[in-house]
Amino acid sequence: MYCCRCKREASLYIKSYNSAFCNDCFVYSFLRRLQQTIDKFKMFSANDNILVAVSGGVDSLSLWDALNCLGYNTEGLHINLGIGDYSHLSQKITEDFSHKRNLKLNCINIKDIFKRGIEEIAKIYKRISCRTCGMIKRYIMNKETENYSCLATGHNLDDEAAALFGNIINWQEGFLSRQYPVLEERDTLKRKVKPFIFILEQEIAYYAYIKKIKYIEDECPLSLNSPSSFYKNILNQIELKMPGVKSRFLKGFLEREYFKNKGFTSSLNKCKICGYLTVAETCNFCRLREKVSQVVGIKN
Ligand code: SF4
Ligand code: ZN
């Protein structure tokens, strides 16, 4: 098999695109497509300072590496979730990555805020771990983006197609209207971008392999029953029979006028405690802090 770009011997094949590449041409085309997505959605420019959310996983570290290679001005944000060895290792890998490339990393430990890790917080909140974790991460990431142009996350095509699938089968219209590669800044909600939205999980894994990026290979131990893993598995099964279907599904959705509404379906107020935009009087994060403080005695 030969590389579709330079015609030398190929080292990898991507079934979804029916294309083979040598390592050099793959990295070239990967970075080119990333740049095209950034330009198409006007995500950011060379003058912006971008905060990259880095978990220690393959997607976020590859994104930070790729944006750095393209010459963007970036810093990292790592949130330690207090999930035992998994969180220790994630933070260590992220720190090693940033030291090696001389990039600035900001770390937040949720135990400094709640005195508890995600699993215990979720029990107090009486919600599943991933839901609690997602809400806490969104809040902290938004707050930490205060002095940056935008927050970039490593969500890839597989993640977004799975989220879309879940939002459609449950008719979560509020989420559907916000599922876009760029969420514009609104009041206390900072600008958020997803530069990997058109890049497959498999391509990111190849990129990390070629660039020798070390990342945490274990799945989060709390992810086992997450709905998104379930939706991803279903889409992967369809993809096996119909290569390219994930990409067509997501791109088709983004092209439809009805869903191009980047606004919010419900009106938002400012949280009476922290000022964060919320549908209720007090935001979920402040409500959770209150609840946890009653159990573990944190002073607000
Ligand atoms: Fe958080 Fe769930 Fe992701 Fe683990 S799998 S990091 S608990 S959202
Ligand atoms: Zn609040």
Coordinates of N, CA, C and O in Angstrom, one line a residue, residues 165-292:
F165 N -25.5 11.7 19.0 CA -26.4 10.5 19.0 C -27.2 10.5 20.2 O -28.5 10.4 20.2
G166 N -26.6 10.7 21.4 CA -27.3 10.7 22.7 C -28.3 11.8 22.8 O -29.4 11.6 23.3
N167 N -27.9 13.0 22.3 CA -28.8 14.2 22.4 C -30.0 14.0 21.5 O -31.1 14.4 21.8
I168 N -29.8 13.3 20.3 CA -30.9 13.1 19.4 C -31.9 12.0 20.0 O -33.1 12.3 20.0
I169 N -31.3 10.9 20.4 CA -32.3 9.9 20.8 C -33.0 10.2 22.1 O -34.1 9.7 22.3
N170 N -32.5 11.2 22.8 CA -33.2 11.6 24.0 C -33.9 13.0 23.8 O -34.4 13.6 24.7
W171 N -33.8 13.5 22.6 CA -34.3 14.8 22.2 C -34.0 15.9 23.2 O -34.9 16.6 23.7
Q172 N -32.7 16.0 23.4 CA -32.2 17.1 24.3 C -32.0 18.3 23.5 O -30.8 18.6 23.1
E173 N -33.0 19.0 23.2 CA -32.9 20.2 22.2 C -32.0 21.3 22.7 O -31.3 21.9 21.9
G174 N -32.0 21.5 24.0 CA -31.1 22.5 24.6 C -29.6 22.2 24.3 O -28.9 23.1 23.9
F175 N -29.3 20.9 24.5 CA -27.9 20.5 24.2 C -27.6 20.6 22.7 O -26.5 21.0 22.3
L176 N -28.6 20.2 21.9 CA -28.4 20.2 20.4 C -28.1 21.6 19.9 O -27.2 21.8 19.1
S177 N -28.8 22.6 20.5 CA -28.5 23.9 20.0 C -27.2 24.5 20.4 O -26.7 25.4 19.8
R178 N -26.6 23.8 21.4 CA -25.2 24.3 21.8 C -24.1 23.4 21.3 O -23.0 23.7 21.6
Q179 N -24.5 22.4 20.6 CA -23.4 21.5 20.1 C -22.8 22.0 18.8 O -23.3 21.7 17.7
Y180 N -21.8 22.9 19.0 CA -21.2 23.5 17.9 C -19.7 23.6 18.2 O -19.3 23.7 19.3
P181 N -18.8 23.7 17.1 CA -17.4 23.7 17.4 C -16.9 25.0 18.2 O -15.9 25.0 18.8
V182 N -17.8 26.1 18.1 CA -17.4 27.3 18.9 C -18.6 27.7 19.7 O -19.7 27.8 19.1
L183 N -18.4 28.0 20.9 CA -19.5 28.6 21.7 C -19.0 30.0 22.1 O -17.9 30.2 22.7
E184 N -19.7 31.0 21.6 CA -19.2 32.4 21.8 C -19.3 32.8 23.2 O -20.1 32.3 24.0
E185 N -18.5 33.8 23.6 CA -18.5 34.3 24.9 C -19.8 35.0 25.2 O -20.4 35.7 24.4
R186 N -20.3 34.8 26.4 CA -21.6 35.5 26.8 C -21.5 35.8 28.3 O -21.4 34.9 29.1
D187 N -21.4 37.1 28.6 CA -21.3 37.5 30.0 C -20.2 36.7 30.7 O -19.0 36.8 30.3
T188 N -20.5 36.0 31.8 CA -19.4 35.3 32.5 C -19.1 33.9 31.8 O -18.1 33.3 32.3
L189 N -19.7 33.6 30.8 CA -19.4 32.3 30.1 C -18.3 32.6 29.0 O -18.6 33.4 28.1
K190 N -17.2 32.0 29.1 CA -16.1 32.3 28.2 C -16.2 31.6 26.9 O -17.0 30.6 26.8
R191 N -15.5 32.0 25.9 CA -15.5 31.4 24.6 C -14.9 30.0 24.7 O -13.8 29.8 25.3
K192 N -15.5 29.0 24.0 CA -15.0 27.6 24.1 C -14.9 27.1 22.6 O -15.8 27.3 21.8
V193 N -13.8 26.4 22.4 CA -13.6 25.9 21.0 C -13.2 24.4 21.0 O -12.6 24.0 22.0
K194 N -13.5 23.7 19.9 CA -13.2 22.3 19.8 C -12.4 22.1 18.5 O -13.0 21.6 17.5
P195 N -11.1 22.3 18.5 CA -10.4 22.3 17.2 C -10.3 20.9 16.6 O -10.1 20.7 15.4
F196 N -10.4 19.8 17.4 CA -10.3 18.4 16.9 C -11.7 17.9 16.4 O -11.8 16.7 16.2
I197 N -12.7 18.7 16.3 CA -14.0 18.2 16.0 C -14.2 17.4 14.8 O -15.0 16.5 14.7
F198 N -13.3 17.6 13.8 CA -13.3 16.7 12.6 C -12.2 15.7 12.5 O -11.9 15.2 11.4
I199 N -11.6 15.4 13.6 CA -10.5 14.4 13.6 C -10.9 13.2 14.4 O -11.4 13.3 15.6
L200 N -10.7 12.0 13.8 CA -11.1 10.8 14.5 C -10.2 10.4 15.6 O -9.0 10.7 15.6
E201 N -10.8 9.7 16.6 CA -10.0 9.2 17.7 C -8.8 8.4 17.2 O -7.7 8.5 17.7
Q202 N -9.0 7.6 16.2 CA -7.9 6.7 15.6 C -6.8 7.6 15.1 O -5.6 7.3 15.2
E203 N -7.1 8.7 14.4 CA -6.1 9.6 13.9 C -5.3 10.3 15.0 O -4.1 10.4 14.9
I204 N -5.9 10.6 16.1 CA -5.2 11.2 17.2 C -4.3 10.2 17.8 O -3.1 10.6 18.2
A205 N -4.7 9.0 17.9 CA -3.8 7.9 18.4 C -2.6 7.8 17.6 O -1.5 7.6 18.1
Y206 N -2.8 7.8 16.2 CA -1.6 7.7 15.3 C -0.7 8.9 15.5 O 0.5 8.8 15.5
Y207 N -1.3 10.1 15.6 CA -0.5 11.3 15.8 C 0.4 11.2 17.0 O 1.6 11.5 17.0
A208 N -0.3 10.8 18.1 CA 0.5 10.7 19.4 C 1.6 9.6 19.3 O 2.7 9.8 19.8
Y209 N 1.3 8.6 18.6 CA 2.3 7.5 18.4 C 3.5 8.0 17.6 O 4.6 7.8 18.0
I210 N 3.2 8.7 16.5 CA 4.3 9.2 15.7 C 5.1 10.2 16.4 O 6.3 10.3 16.4
K211 N 4.4 11.1 17.2 CA 5.1 12.2 17.9 C 5.6 11.8 19.2 O 6.1 12.6 20.0
K212 N 5.5 10.5 19.6 CA 6.0 9.9 20.8 C 5.4 10.7 22.0 O 6.2 11.0 23.0
I213 N 4.2 11.0 22.0 CA 3.5 11.7 23.1 C 3.1 10.6 24.2 O 2.4 9.7 23.9
K214 N 3.6 10.8 25.4 CA 3.2 9.9 26.4 C 1.9 10.4 27.1 O 1.8 11.5 27.5
Y215 N 1.0 9.5 27.2 CA -0.3 9.9 27.8 C -0.8 8.7 28.7 O -0.3 7.6 28.6
I216 N -1.8 9.0 29.5 CA -2.4 8.0 30.4 C -3.2 7.1 29.5 O -4.2 7.5 28.8
E217 N -2.9 5.8 29.6 CA -3.6 4.8 28.7 C -4.8 4.2 29.4 O -5.7 3.8 28.7
D218 N -4.8 4.2 30.7 CA -6.0 3.6 31.4 C -7.2 4.5 31.2 O -7.0 5.8 31.2
E219 N -8.3 3.9 31.2 CA -9.6 4.7 31.2 C -9.8 5.2 32.6 O -9.4 4.5 33.5
C220 N -10.5 6.3 32.7 CA -10.9 6.7 34.1 C -11.7 5.5 34.7 O -12.7 5.0 34.1
P221 N -11.4 5.1 36.0 CA -12.1 4.0 36.6 C -13.6 4.3 36.8 O -14.4 3.3 37.0
L222 N -14.0 5.5 36.7 CA -15.5 5.8 36.9 C -16.2 5.9 35.5 O -17.4 6.1 35.5
S223 N -15.5 5.6 34.4 CA -16.1 5.8 33.1 C -16.9 4.5 32.7 O -17.7 4.6 31.7
L224 N -16.8 3.4 33.4 CA -17.3 2.1 32.9 C -18.8 2.2 32.4 O -19.1 1.7 31.4
N225 N -19.6 2.8 33.2 CA -21.0 2.8 32.8 C -21.5 4.1 32.2 O -22.6 4.4 32.2
S226 N -20.5 4.9 31.7 CA -20.9 6.2 31.2 C -21.7 6.0 29.9 O -21.4 5.2 29.0
P227 N -22.8 6.8 29.7 CA -23.6 6.7 28.5 C -22.8 7.0 27.3 O -23.0 6.3 26.2
S228 N -21.8 7.9 27.3 CA -21.1 8.2 26.1 C -20.3 7.0 25.6 O -20.2 6.9 24.4
S229 N -19.7 6.2 26.5 CA -19.0 5.0 26.0 C -19.9 4.1 25.3 O -19.6 3.5 24.3
F230 N -21.1 4.0 25.8 CA -22.1 3.1 25.2 C -22.5 3.6 23.8 O -22.5 2.8 22.8
Y231 N -22.7 4.9 23.7 CA -23.1 5.5 22.4 C -21.9 5.3 21.4 O -22.1 5.0 20.2
K232 N -20.7 5.5 21.9 CA -19.5 5.3 21.0 C -19.4 3.9 20.5 O -19.1 3.7 19.3
N233 N -19.7 2.9 21.3 CA -19.6 1.5 20.9 C -20.6 1.3 19.8 O -20.3 0.6 18.8
I234 N -21.8 1.8 19.9 CA -22.9 1.6 18.9 C -22.4 2.2 17.6 O -22.5 1.6 16.5
L235 N -21.9 3.5 17.7 CA -21.5 4.2 16.4 C -20.3 3.4 15.8 O -20.2 3.4 14.5
N236 N -19.4 2.9 16.6 CA -18.3 2.1 16.0 C -18.7 0.9 15.3 O -18.2 0.5 14.3
Q237 N -19.8 0.3 15.8 CA -20.3 -0.9 15.1 C -20.9 -0.5 13.8 O -20.7 -1.2 12.8
I238 N -21.6 0.6 13.7 CA -22.2 1.1 12.4 C -21.0 1.5 11.5 O -21.1 1.2 10.3
E239 N -20.0 2.1 12.0 CA -18.9 2.6 11.2 C -18.2 1.4 10.5 O -17.7 1.5 9.4
L240 N -18.1 0.2 11.2 CA -17.5 -1.0 10.7 C -18.2 -1.4 9.4 O -17.5 -1.8 8.4
K241 N -19.5 -1.3 9.3 CA -20.3 -1.6 8.1 C -20.3 -0.5 7.1 O -20.5 -0.7 5.9
M242 N -20.3 0.8 7.6 CA -20.5 1.9 6.8 C -19.3 2.9 7.1 O -19.6 3.9 7.8
P243 N -18.1 2.7 6.5 CA -17.0 3.6 6.8 C -17.3 5.0 6.5 O -17.9 5.3 5.4
G244 N -17.0 5.9 7.4 CA -17.2 7.4 7.2 C -18.5 7.9 7.7 O -18.9 9.1 7.7
V245 N -19.4 6.9 8.3 CA -20.7 7.4 8.7 C -20.7 8.3 9.9 O -21.5 9.3 10.0
K246 N -19.7 8.2 10.8 CA -19.6 9.1 12.0 C -19.4 10.5 11.5 O -20.0 11.5 11.9
S247 N -18.5 10.6 10.5 CA -18.1 12.0 10.0 C -19.3 12.6 9.2 O -19.7 13.7 9.4
R248 N -20.0 11.8 8.4 CA -21.2 12.3 7.7 C -22.3 12.7 8.7 O -23.0 13.7 8.5
F249 N -22.5 11.9 9.7 CA -23.5 12.2 10.7 C -23.3 13.5 11.4 O -24.1 14.4 11.4
L250 N -22.0 13.8 11.8 CA -21.7 15.0 12.5 C -21.7 16.2 11.6 O -22.3 17.2 11.9
K251 N -21.1 16.0 10.4 CA -21.0 17.2 9.5 C -22.4 17.5 9.0 O -22.7 18.7 8.8
G252 N -23.2 16.5 8.7 CA -24.6 16.8 8.2 C -25.3 17.6 9.3 O -26.1 18.5 8.9
F253 N -25.2 17.2 10.5 CA -25.8 17.9 11.6 C -25.4 19.4 11.6 O -26.2 20.3 11.7
L254 N -24.1 19.6 11.6 CA -23.6 21.0 11.7 C -24.0 21.9 10.5 O -24.1 23.1 10.6
E255 N -24.2 21.2 9.3 CA -24.6 22.0 8.1 C -26.1 22.4 8.2 O -26.5 23.3 7.4
R256 N -26.9 21.8 9.0 CA -28.4 22.0 9.0 C -28.7 23.4 9.7 O -28.3 23.6 10.8
E257 N -29.4 24.2 8.9 CA -29.7 25.5 9.4 C -30.4 25.6 10.8 O -30.0 26.3 11.7
Y258 N -31.3 24.7 11.0 CA -32.1 24.7 12.3 C -31.2 24.6 13.5 O -31.3 25.2 14.5
F259 N -30.1 23.8 13.3 CA -29.2 23.5 14.5 C -28.1 24.5 14.5 O -27.2 24.4 15.4
K260 N -28.1 25.5 13.5 CA -26.9 26.4 13.5 C -27.1 27.5 14.6 O -26.3 28.4 14.7
N261 N -28.2 27.4 15.3 CA -28.5 28.4 16.4 C -27.5 28.1 17.5 O -27.5 27.1 18.1
K262 N -26.6 29.1 17.7 CA -25.6 28.9 18.7 C -26.0 29.5 20.0 O -25.2 29.6 21.0
G263 N -27.3 30.0 20.1 CA -27.7 30.6 21.3 C -28.1 29.6 22.4 O -27.8 28.4 22.3
F264 N -28.8 30.1 23.4 CA -29.3 29.3 24.5 C -30.8 29.2 24.4 O -31.4 30.2 24.1
T265 N -31.3 28.1 24.7 CA -32.8 27.9 24.6 C -33.5 28.6 25.8 O -34.6 29.1 25.7
S266 N -32.9 28.5 27.0 CA -33.6 29.1 28.1 C -32.9 30.4 28.5 O -31.7 30.6 28.3
S267 N -33.6 31.3 29.2 CA -33.0 32.6 29.6 C -32.2 32.3 30.9 O -32.6 31.5 31.7
L268 N -31.1 33.0 31.0 CA -30.2 32.7 32.1 C -30.1 33.9 33.0 O -30.2 35.0 32.6
N269 N -29.9 33.6 34.3 CA -29.7 34.6 35.3 C -28.3 34.5 35.9 O -27.7 33.5 35.7
K270 N -27.9 35.5 36.6 CA -26.6 35.4 37.3 C -26.8 34.7 38.7 O -27.7 35.0 39.4
C271 N -25.9 33.7 38.9 CA -26.0 33.0 40.2 C -25.9 34.0 41.4 O -25.0 34.9 41.3
K272 N -26.7 33.9 42.4 CA -26.7 35.0 43.4 C -25.5 34.9 44.3 O -25.1 35.8 45.0
I273 N -24.8 33.7 44.2 CA -23.5 33.6 45.0 C -22.3 34.0 44.2 O -21.5 34.8 44.6
C274 N -22.1 33.4 43.0 CA -20.9 33.6 42.3 C -21.0 34.4 41.0 O -20.0 34.8 40.4
G275 N -22.2 34.6 40.5 CA -22.4 35.4 39.3 C -22.3 34.6 38.0 O -22.6 35.2 36.9
Y276 N -22.1 33.3 38.1 CA -22.1 32.5 36.9 C -23.5 32.4 36.3 O -24.4 32.3 37.0
L277 N -23.6 32.3 34.9 CA -24.9 32.3 34.3 C -25.5 30.9 34.6 O -24.9 29.9 34.4
T278 N -26.8 30.9 35.0 CA -27.5 29.7 35.3 C -29.0 29.9 35.1 O -29.5 31.0 35.0
V279 N -29.7 28.7 35.0 CA -31.1 28.8 34.8 C -31.9 29.0 36.1 O -33.0 29.6 36.2
A280 N -31.2 28.6 37.2 CA -31.8 28.8 38.5 C -31.3 30.1 39.2 O -30.6 30.8 38.7
E281 N -31.7 30.2 40.5 CA -31.2 31.4 41.3 C -29.7 31.2 41.7 O -29.0 32.1 41.7
T282 N -29.4 29.9 42.0 CA -28.0 29.6 42.4 C -27.5 28.6 41.4 O -28.3 27.6 41.1
C283 N -26.3 28.7 41.0 CA -25.8 27.7 40.0 C -25.5 26.3 40.7 O -25.4 26.2 41.9
N284 N -25.4 25.3 39.8 CA -25.2 24.0 40.3 C -24.0 23.8 41.2 O -23.9 23.1 42.1
F285 N -22.9 24.5 40.7 CA -21.6 24.4 41.4 C -21.8 25.0 42.8 O -21.3 24.4 43.8
C286 N -22.4 26.1 43.0 CA -22.6 26.7 44.3 C -23.5 25.9 45.2 O -23.3 25.7 46.4
R287 N -24.5 25.3 44.5 CA -25.4 24.5 45.3 C -24.7 23.2 45.8 O -24.8 22.8 46.9
L288 N -23.8 22.7 44.9 CA -23.0 21.5 45.3 C -22.1 21.9 46.4 O -21.9 21.1 47.4
R289 N -21.4 23.0 46.3 CA -20.5 23.5 47.4 C -21.2 23.6 48.7 O -20.7 23.1 49.8
E290 N -22.4 24.1 48.7 CA -23.2 24.2 49.9 C -23.5 22.8 50.5 O -23.3 22.6 51.7
K291 N -23.9 22.0 49.6 CA -24.3 20.6 50.1 C -23.1 19.9 50.7 O -23.2 19.3 51.7
V292 N -21.9 19.9 49.9 CA -20.7 19.3 50.4 C -20.3 19.9 51.7 O -19.8 19.2 52.7

